[in-house]
Amino acid sequence: MFFIDPHVHMTSRTTDDYEAMRRAGVVAVIEPAFWMGQPRTQVGTFHDYYSHLIGFERFRASQFGIKHYCTIGLNSKEANNEALAEEVMELLPLFVCKEGVVGIGEIGYDDQTAAEDKYYRLQLELTREVNLPVQIHTPHRDKKKGTLRSMEVALEHGLDPAMVIVDHNNEETVQDVLERGFWAAFTIYPHTKMGNERMTEIVKHYGPERIFINSAADWGISDPLAVPKTAQLMLERGIPAETVRLVTYQNALAAFSQSGQMQESDWLTDRQIDQSLRYSGNSILRGGQTPKIEADPTIIR
Amino acid sequence: MPLEAYQTYLLTFLTARLPDAALAWLKNQLDSEASDKEFYLAFSVAPRFVGKASLNLSAEELEQARQLRPGFHPRHWTVDQAVRTLLLLRAPHQTPTDYTALLNRLFTAADLSELTTLYAALPLLPYPETHMKRAAEGVRTTMTQVFDAIALNNPYPHDYLPTEAWNQMILKAVFNVRPLHQIYGLDQRHNAALAQMLVDYAHERWAAGRTLSPEVWRLVSPHLTVNNIPDIQRLLLSSNTLENQAAALTLVESDLPMARELLSQHPEIKTTITEACTWQSIGEKAYAS
């Protein structure tokens, strides 16, 4: 089976993770711009971070045969530093139309402050302007209210729910999200968000329509194999293979391919890894390792 | 005025290849007086209007490129790359300083294919001597595709890089197993310091039980000293045919009496070197896995 992990912070992950994901069948990942575990103090670090997402991280993933896409935005936590947020807003137009940027994200509410609200709205306006999907981070605390408010504000700004991915859902929010026509994404993340046994029950109850899952693996204790592991569990617990394919691959593709920057052919026609395209300094292939090259069997050299 | 000739050249083959709608978009960009912001946006979104197909230039078109600018060889160029290069040649500016500032803005927010395009376009851009630092910075990249754009099939490094930066580029190409024979002007810029660094690197690799590209000896050969004779002997005894050929070519090209002596001790070398054996042929075979 092929899988897409539509929310994973690969910048914080190791090459072992990339290799394991590849082995488990992950063909594409989407890396939302987020915060780094502590607040940034300069606009220049945002510039370099966005540049890293569309540059080096995309390249690094390709070395493991994984297609890397990203969403670009100002996350809710750092929206609270208003002076900095103003500067970041000026940067965004430079980055949102780059190759492989499949949406504006992850944006939304964290503490649900006035500043968060202001920059969430400004970015919804930008989303409409560039006609990209938007990826909404729903708050950990006061989640139900924050989720409802996120959707209300998106509708108020004239967004089509079909272009909005509401992320980090749980049993308490899913029905509201689906009823309003939004995409409902679930994060399989130990201890804080969804467990995959609960996820299996949700899919049994609601079916696969507009539901998909991700790992949101980052610098915390998290699991970059959450998507393939959950797929396996669903199959073991009797969920039909087609349903599993929808929630672990097809629906995420349908939602984010609306950007025009991501299509199945990206990985179907270009699956072989060529690690002989090496690079030094930060080389993933330290001198002397034998490159892992998967030659396309149809090519005779 | 070469800049105009480059534009005409690019526009001619684009006109022959682009569908009407894409061509209309491009002409609209070229005819309008764009503000800076409009220019940055057009540069970014170009592939969405013109696509990313390979240009597949004919032998005749490639020959025209060479006539226009020695070393200009857009063999691997894509449609969006040619379009973006055309936009770069038309970018709004008053002074060389303005132009550098505009390029810097593009470089610092560039995605992978934009970076590739920018570096491959350097030999065509106005005020070429002002882009030296940028080119040297490009060589420091960690991304193979970007390194290749500047180092391979690109006359800019040969024409403008100072010796130290040129040597670093060659070393890095060797270190990253990039095909040296695709570096423009390789044989014109060999130097003793580079030869010594490459010999040291060979010793390092051998000490670690590793191999290296037989192409390095192409750059050592013009500066062969008696100290290198054991290295060449080692190559002669190698089980790798390309290393045998590299050793043979090095000895044949050398005026050293010791090289002559080594040649006479190994009459089988004469059979190693045939008409078809050149540094180019060694390079072409060296990277086939």
Coordinates of C-alpha atoms in Angstrom, one line a residue:
Chain A
M1 CA 0.0 0.0 0.0
F2 CA 1.0 3.6 -0.6
F3 CA 0.6 6.2 2.1
I4 CA 0.7 9.9 2.4
D5 CA 1.5 11.6 5.7
P6 CA -0.1 15.0 5.1
H7 CA 1.2 16.6 8.3
V8 CA 4.7 15.8 9.5
H9 CA 7.6 18.1 10.6
M10 CA 10.5 16.3 8.8
T11 CA 12.9 19.1 9.7
S12 CA 12.9 17.7 13.2
R13 CA 13.3 14.1 12.2
T14 CA 16.2 11.9 11.3
T15 CA 17.3 10.0 8.2
D16 CA 16.4 6.8 10.0
D17 CA 12.8 8.1 10.0
Y18 CA 12.9 8.8 6.3
E19 CA 14.2 5.3 5.7
A20 CA 11.6 3.7 7.9
M21 CA 8.8 5.7 6.3
R22 CA 10.0 4.7 2.8
R23 CA 10.1 1.0 3.8
A24 CA 6.6 1.3 5.2
G25 CA 5.2 2.6 2.0
V26 CA 5.0 6.4 2.6
V27 CA 5.4 8.0 -0.8
A28 CA 4.7 11.7 0.0
V29 CA 4.8 14.0 3.0
I30 CA 3.4 17.4 3.7
E31 CA 5.4 19.6 6.1
P32 CA 3.4 22.4 7.6
A33 CA 5.3 25.5 8.7
F34 CA 5.1 25.6 12.5
W35 CA 7.0 26.7 15.5
M36 CA 10.3 25.2 16.5
G37 CA 9.7 24.5 20.2
Q38 CA 10.7 27.9 21.3
P39 CA 9.6 31.3 19.9
R40 CA 11.7 32.9 17.2
T41 CA 12.8 36.5 17.8
Q42 CA 13.8 37.7 14.2
V43 CA 12.0 37.8 10.9
G44 CA 15.2 36.5 9.3
T45 CA 14.8 33.1 11.0
F46 CA 11.3 32.8 9.4
H47 CA 12.8 33.7 6.0
D48 CA 15.4 31.0 6.3
Y49 CA 12.9 28.4 7.7
Y50 CA 10.5 28.9 4.8
S51 CA 13.5 28.8 2.4
H52 CA 14.6 25.5 4.0
L53 CA 11.2 23.9 3.6
I54 CA 11.0 24.7 -0.1
G55 CA 14.8 23.9 -0.6
F56 CA 16.9 21.6 1.4
E57 CA 14.2 19.6 3.2
R58 CA 12.5 18.9 -0.2
F59 CA 15.9 17.8 -1.5
R60 CA 16.7 15.7 1.6
A61 CA 13.4 13.8 1.3
S62 CA 14.1 13.1 -2.3
Q63 CA 17.2 11.3 -1.3
F64 CA 15.0 8.7 0.4
G65 CA 12.5 8.4 -2.5
I66 CA 9.9 10.5 -0.7
K67 CA 8.2 13.4 -2.3
H68 CA 8.1 16.4 0.0
Y69 CA 5.5 19.2 0.0
C70 CA 4.9 22.0 2.5
T71 CA 2.4 24.5 3.6
I72 CA 3.6 28.0 4.4
G73 CA 2.1 30.3 7.1
L74 CA 2.5 32.0 10.4
N75 CA 1.6 29.6 13.2
S76 CA -0.8 30.7 15.9
K77 CA 1.7 30.6 18.8
E78 CA 4.1 33.1 17.2
A79 CA 1.2 35.3 16.0
N80 CA 1.2 36.6 19.6
N81 CA 4.5 38.6 18.9
E82 CA 2.7 41.3 16.9
A83 CA 5.8 43.3 15.8
L84 CA 7.3 40.1 14.5
A85 CA 4.0 38.8 13.0
E86 CA 3.7 42.0 11.0
E87 CA 7.1 41.4 9.4
V88 CA 6.3 37.7 8.7
M89 CA 3.1 38.7 6.9
E90 CA 5.2 40.7 4.5
L91 CA 7.4 37.7 3.8
L92 CA 4.5 35.2 3.1
P93 CA 3.8 36.4 -0.5
L94 CA 7.4 35.7 -1.4
F95 CA 6.9 32.0 -0.5
V96 CA 3.3 30.9 -1.0
C97 CA 3.6 30.5 -4.8
K98 CA 6.7 28.4 -4.7
E99 CA 6.9 24.9 -6.2
G100 CA 5.6 22.3 -3.9
V101 CA 3.7 24.7 -1.6
V102 CA 0.3 23.0 -1.3
G103 CA -1.5 25.4 1.1
I104 CA -1.3 28.1 3.7
G105 CA -0.7 26.5 7.0
E106 CA -0.7 25.6 9.7
I107 CA -2.6 28.6 10.9
G108 CA -5.4 29.1 13.4
Y109 CA -5.8 29.5 17.2
D110 CA -3.7 28.4 20.1
D111 CA -4.6 30.6 23.2
Q112 CA -7.4 32.2 21.1
T113 CA -6.1 35.7 21.7
A114 CA -6.9 38.8 19.7
A115 CA -3.5 38.8 18.0
E116 CA -4.0 35.2 16.9
D117 CA -7.4 36.1 15.5
K118 CA -6.0 39.0 13.6
Y119 CA -3.3 37.1 11.8
Y120 CA -5.5 34.1 11.2
R121 CA -7.9 36.3 9.4
L122 CA -5.2 38.1 7.4
Q123 CA -3.9 34.7 6.3
L124 CA -7.4 33.5 5.3
E125 CA -7.5 36.6 3.0
L126 CA -4.1 35.7 1.6
T127 CA -5.4 32.1 1.0
R128 CA -8.3 33.5 -1.1
E129 CA -6.0 35.7 -3.0
V130 CA -3.7 32.9 -4.1
N131 CA -6.4 30.2 -4.3
L132 CA -4.7 27.6 -2.2
P133 CA -6.1 25.1 0.3
V134 CA -5.7 26.1 4.0
Q135 CA -4.6 23.9 6.8
I136 CA -6.0 24.8 10.2
H137 CA -4.4 23.9 13.5
T138 CA -7.1 23.6 16.1
P139 CA -6.1 24.4 19.7
H140 CA -5.2 21.8 22.3
R141 CA -7.0 23.7 25.0
D142 CA -10.6 24.6 24.7
K143 CA -10.6 22.6 21.5
K144 CA -14.2 22.3 20.7
K145 CA -14.9 26.0 20.9
G146 CA -11.7 26.8 19.1
T147 CA -12.6 24.4 16.3
L148 CA -16.1 25.9 15.8
R149 CA -14.6 29.4 15.9
S150 CA -12.0 28.5 13.3
M151 CA -14.7 27.3 10.9
E152 CA -17.0 30.2 11.5
V153 CA -14.3 32.7 10.7
A154 CA -13.2 30.8 7.6
L155 CA -16.8 30.9 6.4
E156 CA -17.1 34.6 7.3
H157 CA -14.1 35.3 5.0
G158 CA -15.8 33.5 2.2
L159 CA -13.7 30.4 2.0
D160 CA -15.1 27.2 0.5
P161 CA -15.1 24.5 3.1
A162 CA -13.8 22.1 0.4
M163 CA -10.6 24.1 0.4
V164 CA -10.2 24.0 4.2
I165 CA -8.5 21.1 6.1
V166 CA -9.4 21.2 9.8
D167 CA -6.6 19.4 11.7
H168 CA -6.2 17.6 15.1
N169 CA -9.8 16.6 15.4
N170 CA -11.1 14.2 18.0
E171 CA -14.4 12.5 19.0
E172 CA -15.8 15.8 20.2
T173 CA -15.2 17.9 17.1
V174 CA -15.5 15.5 14.1
Q175 CA -19.2 15.7 13.6
D176 CA -19.3 19.5 13.5
V177 CA -16.5 19.6 11.0
L178 CA -18.0 17.0 8.7
E179 CA -21.5 18.5 8.9
R180 CA -20.2 21.9 7.7
G181 CA -18.5 20.3 4.7
F182 CA -14.8 20.8 5.8
W183 CA -12.1 18.1 5.6
A184 CA -11.5 16.5 9.0
A185 CA -7.9 15.5 9.6
F186 CA -6.8 13.5 12.7
T187 CA -3.4 13.4 14.2
I188 CA -2.2 10.0 15.6
Y189 CA 0.1 11.3 18.3
P190 CA 0.9 9.5 21.6
H191 CA -0.5 10.8 24.9
T192 CA -2.0 14.1 23.6
K193 CA -4.0 13.7 20.4
M194 CA -5.6 10.6 18.9
G195 CA -4.7 7.0 19.6
N196 CA -5.1 4.7 16.6
E197 CA -7.5 2.3 18.3
R198 CA -9.8 5.3 18.8
M199 CA -9.2 6.4 15.2
T200 CA -10.3 3.0 14.0
E201 CA -13.6 3.4 15.9
I202 CA -14.2 6.8 14.4
V203 CA -13.7 5.5 10.9
K204 CA -16.1 2.6 11.7
H205 CA -18.7 5.1 12.8
Y206 CA -18.3 8.0 10.3
G207 CA -17.0 6.1 7.2
P208 CA -14.1 7.5 5.1
E209 CA -15.7 10.5 3.5
R210 CA -13.5 13.7 4.0
I211 CA -11.6 12.0 6.8
F212 CA -7.8 11.4 6.7
I213 CA -5.0 10.9 9.2
N214 CA -1.5 12.2 9.8
S215 CA 1.3 11.8 12.4
A216 CA 2.3 15.4 13.0
A217 CA 5.6 13.9 14.1
D218 CA 7.9 16.7 15.2
W219 CA 10.6 17.4 17.9
G220 CA 8.4 15.7 20.6
I221 CA 7.9 12.1 21.4
S222 CA 5.9 11.1 18.3
D223 CA 5.7 8.4 15.6
P224 CA 6.5 9.1 12.0
L225 CA 5.1 5.7 11.1
A226 CA 1.7 6.6 12.6
V227 CA -0.1 6.5 9.2
P228 CA 1.1 3.1 8.0
K229 CA 0.7 1.6 11.6
T230 CA -2.9 2.9 11.8
A231 CA -3.6 1.5 8.3
Q232 CA -2.5 -1.9 9.5
L233 CA -4.6 -1.8 12.6
M234 CA -7.7 -0.7 10.6
L235 CA -7.2 -3.7 8.3
E236 CA -6.8 -6.1 11.3
R237 CA -10.0 -4.7 12.8
G238 CA -12.0 -5.4 9.7
I239 CA -12.2 -2.0 8.0
P240 CA -12.3 -2.6 4.2
A241 CA -9.1 -2.0 2.3
E242 CA -10.7 0.7 0.1
T243 CA -11.7 2.7 3.2
V244 CA -8.2 2.4 4.6
R245 CA -6.8 3.7 1.2
L246 CA -9.1 6.7 1.4
V247 CA -8.2 7.8 4.9
T248 CA -4.4 7.1 4.6
Y249 CA -3.8 8.2 1.0
Q250 CA -6.5 9.3 -1.4
N251 CA -8.4 11.9 0.7
A252 CA -5.3 13.8 1.6
L253 CA -4.3 13.8 -2.0
A254 CA -7.7 15.0 -3.1
A255 CA -7.6 17.8 -0.5
F256 CA -4.1 19.1 -1.2
S257 CA -4.0 18.5 -4.9
Q258 CA -6.4 21.4 -5.3
S259 CA -3.3 23.5 -5.0
G260 CA -2.1 22.3 -8.4
Q261 CA 1.2 21.6 -6.8
M262 CA 0.8 17.9 -5.9
Q263 CA -0.3 15.0 -8.1
E264 CA -0.1 11.3 -8.0
S265 CA 2.2 11.2 -11.0
D266 CA 4.8 13.0 -9.0
W267 CA 5.7 9.7 -7.2
L268 CA 4.2 7.1 -9.6
T269 CA 6.5 8.1 -12.4
D270 CA 9.5 8.9 -10.3
R271 CA 9.9 6.3 -7.6
Q272 CA 13.5 5.3 -7.9
I273 CA 16.0 6.7 -5.4
D274 CA 19.2 8.0 -6.7
Q275 CA 21.4 8.5 -3.7
S276 CA 24.4 8.8 -5.9
L277 CA 23.3 12.5 -6.3
R278 CA 25.4 13.1 -3.2
Y279 CA 26.2 16.3 -1.5
S280 CA 28.8 17.2 1.1
G281 CA 29.0 19.2 4.2
N282 CA 25.7 17.9 5.4
S283 CA 26.0 14.7 3.4
I284 CA 23.6 12.0 4.3
L285 CA 26.0 9.6 2.7
R286 CA 29.2 10.0 4.7
G287 CA 32.2 9.0 2.6
G288 CA 32.5 5.3 1.9
Q289 CA 28.9 4.2 2.4
T290 CA 27.6 2.4 -0.6
P291 CA 24.8 4.4 -2.1
K292 CA 21.4 2.8 -2.2
I293 CA 20.3 3.0 -5.8
E294 CA 17.1 1.5 -7.0
A295 CA 17.4 1.4 -10.8
D296 CA 14.1 1.4 -12.7
P297 CA 13.9 -2.2 -13.9
T298 CA 12.7 -1.1 -17.3
I299 CA 15.9 0.9 -17.9
I300 CA 18.8 -1.0 -19.4
R301 CA 22.2 0.6 -19.0
Chain B
M1 CA 24.7 43.7 -27.9
P2 CA 24.8 40.1 -26.7
L3 CA 21.9 40.5 -24.2
E4 CA 19.5 41.2 -27.0
A5 CA 20.9 38.3 -29.0
Y6 CA 20.4 36.0 -26.0
Q7 CA 16.8 37.2 -25.7
T8 CA 16.1 36.7 -29.4
Y9 CA 17.6 33.2 -29.3
L10 CA 15.5 32.1 -26.3
L11 CA 12.3 33.7 -27.6
T12 CA 12.8 32.0 -31.0
F13 CA 12.8 28.4 -29.7
L14 CA 10.2 29.2 -27.1
T15 CA 7.9 30.5 -29.8
A16 CA 8.3 27.3 -31.7
R17 CA 7.4 25.2 -28.6
L18 CA 4.9 27.0 -26.4
P19 CA 1.1 26.7 -26.9
D20 CA -0.7 29.9 -27.7
A21 CA -2.0 30.7 -24.2
A22 CA 1.5 30.2 -22.7
L23 CA 3.1 32.4 -25.3
A24 CA 0.5 35.1 -24.8
W25 CA 1.2 35.1 -21.1
L26 CA 5.0 35.3 -21.8
K27 CA 4.7 38.1 -24.3
N28 CA 2.4 40.0 -21.9
Q29 CA 5.2 39.7 -19.2
L30 CA 7.8 40.9 -21.7
D31 CA 5.9 43.8 -23.1
S32 CA 4.7 45.3 -19.8
E33 CA 6.7 47.6 -17.5
A34 CA 6.6 45.3 -14.4
S35 CA 7.0 46.7 -10.9
D36 CA 9.5 44.8 -8.7
K37 CA 6.7 42.9 -7.0
E38 CA 5.1 41.9 -10.3
F39 CA 8.4 40.8 -11.5
Y40 CA 9.1 38.5 -8.5
L41 CA 5.6 37.0 -8.9
A42 CA 5.9 36.4 -12.6
F43 CA 9.3 34.7 -12.0
S44 CA 7.8 32.5 -9.4
V45 CA 4.6 31.4 -11.2
A46 CA 6.0 31.0 -14.7
P47 CA 5.9 27.2 -14.6
R48 CA 2.1 27.3 -13.9
F49 CA 1.7 29.1 -17.3
V50 CA 4.3 27.6 -19.5
G51 CA 4.9 24.1 -18.0
K52 CA 8.1 22.3 -17.1
A53 CA 8.7 20.1 -20.2
S54 CA 12.2 19.5 -21.4
L55 CA 13.2 21.7 -24.3
N56 CA 14.9 18.9 -26.2
L57 CA 16.9 21.4 -28.3
S58 CA 18.1 20.1 -31.7
A59 CA 21.8 19.8 -32.5
E60 CA 21.5 22.9 -34.6
E61 CA 19.8 24.9 -31.9
L62 CA 22.6 23.8 -29.4
E63 CA 25.2 24.9 -32.0
Q64 CA 23.6 28.3 -32.2
A65 CA 23.8 28.6 -28.4
R66 CA 27.6 27.8 -28.6
Q67 CA 28.1 30.4 -31.4
L68 CA 26.2 33.0 -29.3
R69 CA 28.1 32.4 -26.1
P70 CA 31.1 30.0 -25.9
G71 CA 30.3 27.3 -23.4
F72 CA 26.5 28.0 -23.3
H73 CA 25.0 24.5 -23.6
P74 CA 21.3 24.4 -22.6
R75 CA 21.1 20.6 -23.4
H76 CA 19.2 19.8 -20.2
W77 CA 17.2 23.0 -20.0
T78 CA 13.4 23.0 -19.5
V79 CA 10.7 25.3 -20.8
D80 CA 10.2 27.1 -17.5
Q81 CA 13.9 27.6 -17.1
A82 CA 14.2 29.3 -20.5
V83 CA 11.2 31.5 -19.7
R84 CA 12.6 32.5 -16.3
T85 CA 16.0 33.2 -17.9
L86 CA 14.3 35.4 -20.4
L87 CA 12.5 37.3 -17.6
L88 CA 15.9 37.7 -15.8
L89 CA 17.4 39.2 -19.0
R90 CA 14.5 41.7 -19.0
A91 CA 14.4 42.5 -15.3
P92 CA 13.7 46.1 -14.5
H93 CA 16.7 47.9 -13.1
Q94 CA 18.8 51.1 -13.4
T95 CA 22.3 50.2 -12.2
P96 CA 24.5 47.1 -11.7
T97 CA 23.9 47.5 -8.0
D98 CA 20.1 47.5 -8.5
Y99 CA 20.5 44.3 -10.6
T100 CA 22.5 42.6 -7.9
A101 CA 19.9 43.5 -5.3
L102 CA 17.2 42.1 -7.4
L103 CA 19.1 38.8 -7.9
N104 CA 19.8 38.6 -4.2
R105 CA 16.1 38.8 -3.4
L106 CA 15.4 36.1 -5.9
F107 CA 18.2 33.9 -4.6
T108 CA 17.3 34.2 -1.0
A109 CA 13.7 33.1 -1.5
A110 CA 14.2 30.6 -4.3
D111 CA 12.9 27.1 -4.5
L112 CA 14.9 24.2 -5.9
S113 CA 14.1 24.8 -9.6
E114 CA 14.4 28.6 -9.3
L115 CA 17.9 28.1 -7.8
T116 CA 18.8 25.8 -10.6
T117 CA 17.6 28.3 -13.1
L118 CA 19.4 31.3 -11.5
Y119 CA 22.8 29.5 -11.4
A120 CA 22.5 28.1 -14.9
A121 CA 21.6 31.6 -16.2
L122 CA 24.7 33.4 -14.7
P123 CA 26.8 33.3 -17.9
L124 CA 24.0 35.1 -19.8
L125 CA 23.1 37.8 -17.3
P126 CA 24.2 41.4 -17.5
Y127 CA 27.3 42.6 -15.5
P128 CA 28.7 39.0 -15.3
E129 CA 31.8 40.1 -13.3
T130 CA 29.5 41.2 -10.4
H131 CA 28.2 37.7 -9.9
M132 CA 31.4 36.1 -8.8
K133 CA 30.6 35.9 -5.1
R134 CA 27.2 34.5 -5.8
A135 CA 28.7 31.8 -8.0
A136 CA 31.3 30.9 -5.3
E137 CA 28.4 30.7 -2.9
G138 CA 26.5 28.4 -5.3
V139 CA 29.4 26.0 -5.2
R140 CA 28.9 25.7 -1.4
T141 CA 25.4 24.3 -1.8
T142 CA 24.4 20.9 -0.3
M143 CA 21.9 20.2 -3.1
T144 CA 23.2 18.2 -6.0
Q145 CA 20.8 19.7 -8.5
V146 CA 22.0 23.2 -7.6
F147 CA 25.7 22.3 -7.6
D148 CA 25.3 20.7 -11.1
A149 CA 23.5 23.8 -12.4
I150 CA 26.6 25.9 -11.7
A151 CA 29.4 23.4 -12.1
L152 CA 28.3 21.3 -15.1
N153 CA 27.8 22.5 -18.7
N154 CA 28.1 26.1 -17.5
P155 CA 30.9 28.4 -18.7
Y156 CA 30.6 30.9 -15.9
P157 CA 33.0 29.2 -13.4
H158 CA 35.7 28.8 -16.1
D159 CA 35.3 32.4 -17.2
Y160 CA 35.0 34.2 -13.9
L161 CA 35.8 32.2 -10.8
P162 CA 39.1 33.0 -9.1
T163 CA 41.5 30.1 -8.9
E164 CA 40.8 29.3 -5.3
A165 CA 37.0 29.1 -5.9
W166 CA 37.6 27.1 -9.1
N167 CA 39.8 24.6 -7.3
Q168 CA 37.1 24.2 -4.5
M169 CA 34.5 23.6 -7.2
I170 CA 36.6 20.8 -8.8
L171 CA 37.4 19.2 -5.4
K172 CA 33.8 19.3 -4.5
A173 CA 32.8 17.8 -7.8
V174 CA 35.2 14.9 -7.1
F175 CA 34.1 14.6 -3.5
N176 CA 30.5 14.3 -4.6
V177 CA 31.2 12.0 -7.6
R178 CA 30.0 14.5 -10.2
P179 CA 31.1 14.0 -13.8
L180 CA 34.2 16.2 -14.3
H181 CA 34.1 15.9 -18.1
Q182 CA 30.9 17.9 -18.1
I183 CA 32.8 20.9 -16.5
Y184 CA 33.4 23.6 -19.2
G185 CA 37.0 24.5 -19.7
L186 CA 38.3 21.8 -17.4
D187 CA 41.6 21.4 -19.3
Q188 CA 42.2 25.1 -19.5
R189 CA 42.3 25.7 -15.8
H190 CA 44.4 22.9 -14.4
N191 CA 47.1 24.1 -11.9
A192 CA 49.7 22.6 -9.7
A193 CA 47.9 23.4 -6.4
L194 CA 44.8 21.6 -7.6
A195 CA 46.8 18.6 -8.8
Q196 CA 48.5 18.4 -5.4
M197 CA 45.1 18.6 -3.6
L198 CA 43.7 15.8 -5.8
V199 CA 46.7 13.6 -5.2
D200 CA 46.3 14.1 -1.4
Y201 CA 42.6 13.2 -1.7
A202 CA 43.5 10.1 -3.6
H203 CA 45.9 9.0 -0.8
E204 CA 43.2 9.7 1.7
R205 CA 40.6 7.6 -0.2
W206 CA 43.1 4.8 -0.6
A207 CA 44.1 4.8 3.0
A208 CA 40.5 4.3 3.9
G209 CA 40.1 1.5 1.4
R210 CA 37.9 3.5 -0.9
T211 CA 38.0 4.4 -4.6
L212 CA 37.8 7.6 -6.5
S213 CA 37.0 8.7 -10.0
P214 CA 39.7 8.0 -12.5
E215 CA 38.9 11.4 -14.0
V216 CA 41.0 13.1 -11.3
W217 CA 44.2 12.0 -13.1
R218 CA 43.2 14.2 -16.0
L219 CA 44.0 17.2 -13.8
V220 CA 47.1 15.6 -12.2
S221 CA 48.6 14.6 -15.5
P222 CA 49.9 18.1 -16.6
H223 CA 51.6 18.5 -13.2
L224 CA 53.0 15.0 -12.8
T225 CA 56.1 14.8 -10.6
V226 CA 58.4 11.9 -9.7
N227 CA 56.6 11.8 -6.3
N228 CA 53.4 10.7 -8.1
I229 CA 55.0 7.8 -10.0
P230 CA 54.0 5.3 -7.2
D231 CA 50.4 6.5 -7.6
I232 CA 50.5 5.8 -11.3
Q233 CA 52.0 2.4 -10.7
R234 CA 49.2 1.6 -8.4
L235 CA 46.7 2.6 -11.1
L236 CA 48.5 0.4 -13.6
L237 CA 48.1 -2.6 -11.3
S238 CA 44.4 -1.8 -10.5
S239 CA 41.7 -4.3 -11.6
N240 CA 39.7 -1.4 -12.8
T241 CA 40.2 -0.9 -16.6
L242 CA 39.4 2.8 -16.4
E243 CA 42.2 3.3 -13.8
N244 CA 44.6 1.4 -16.1
Q245 CA 43.6 3.7 -19.0
A246 CA 44.0 6.9 -16.8
A247 CA 47.5 5.7 -15.8
A248 CA 48.4 5.0 -19.4
L249 CA 47.2 8.4 -20.6
T250 CA 49.0 10.2 -17.8
L251 CA 52.3 8.5 -18.6
V252 CA 51.9 9.2 -22.4
E253 CA 51.2 12.8 -21.7
S254 CA 54.2 13.3 -19.4
D255 CA 57.7 14.4 -20.2
L256 CA 59.2 12.9 -17.1
P257 CA 62.1 10.4 -17.7
M258 CA 60.6 8.2 -15.0
A259 CA 57.3 8.2 -16.8
R260 CA 59.0 7.1 -20.0
E261 CA 60.8 4.4 -18.1
L262 CA 57.6 3.1 -16.6
L263 CA 56.0 3.0 -20.0
S264 CA 58.9 0.9 -21.4
Q265 CA 58.4 -1.5 -18.4
H266 CA 54.8 -2.0 -19.3
P267 CA 54.5 -2.7 -23.1
E268 CA 50.9 -3.9 -22.5
I269 CA 50.0 -0.2 -22.0
K270 CA 50.3 0.3 -25.8
T271 CA 47.3 -2.0 -26.2
T272 CA 45.4 -0.3 -23.4
I273 CA 45.4 3.0 -25.3
T274 CA 43.5 2.8 -28.5
E275 CA 42.1 5.6 -30.6
A276 CA 38.9 5.4 -28.7
C277 CA 40.5 5.9 -25.3
T278 CA 40.5 9.6 -24.2
W279 CA 39.9 11.4 -20.9
Q280 CA 36.4 12.1 -22.3
S281 CA 35.7 8.4 -22.9
I282 CA 37.0 7.5 -19.4
G283 CA 34.7 10.2 -17.9
E284 CA 31.7 9.0 -19.8
K285 CA 32.2 5.5 -18.5
A286 CA 33.3 6.3 -15.0
Y287 CA 29.9 6.9 -13.4
A288 CA 27.8 4.1 -15.0
S289 CA 26.6 2.1 -12.0

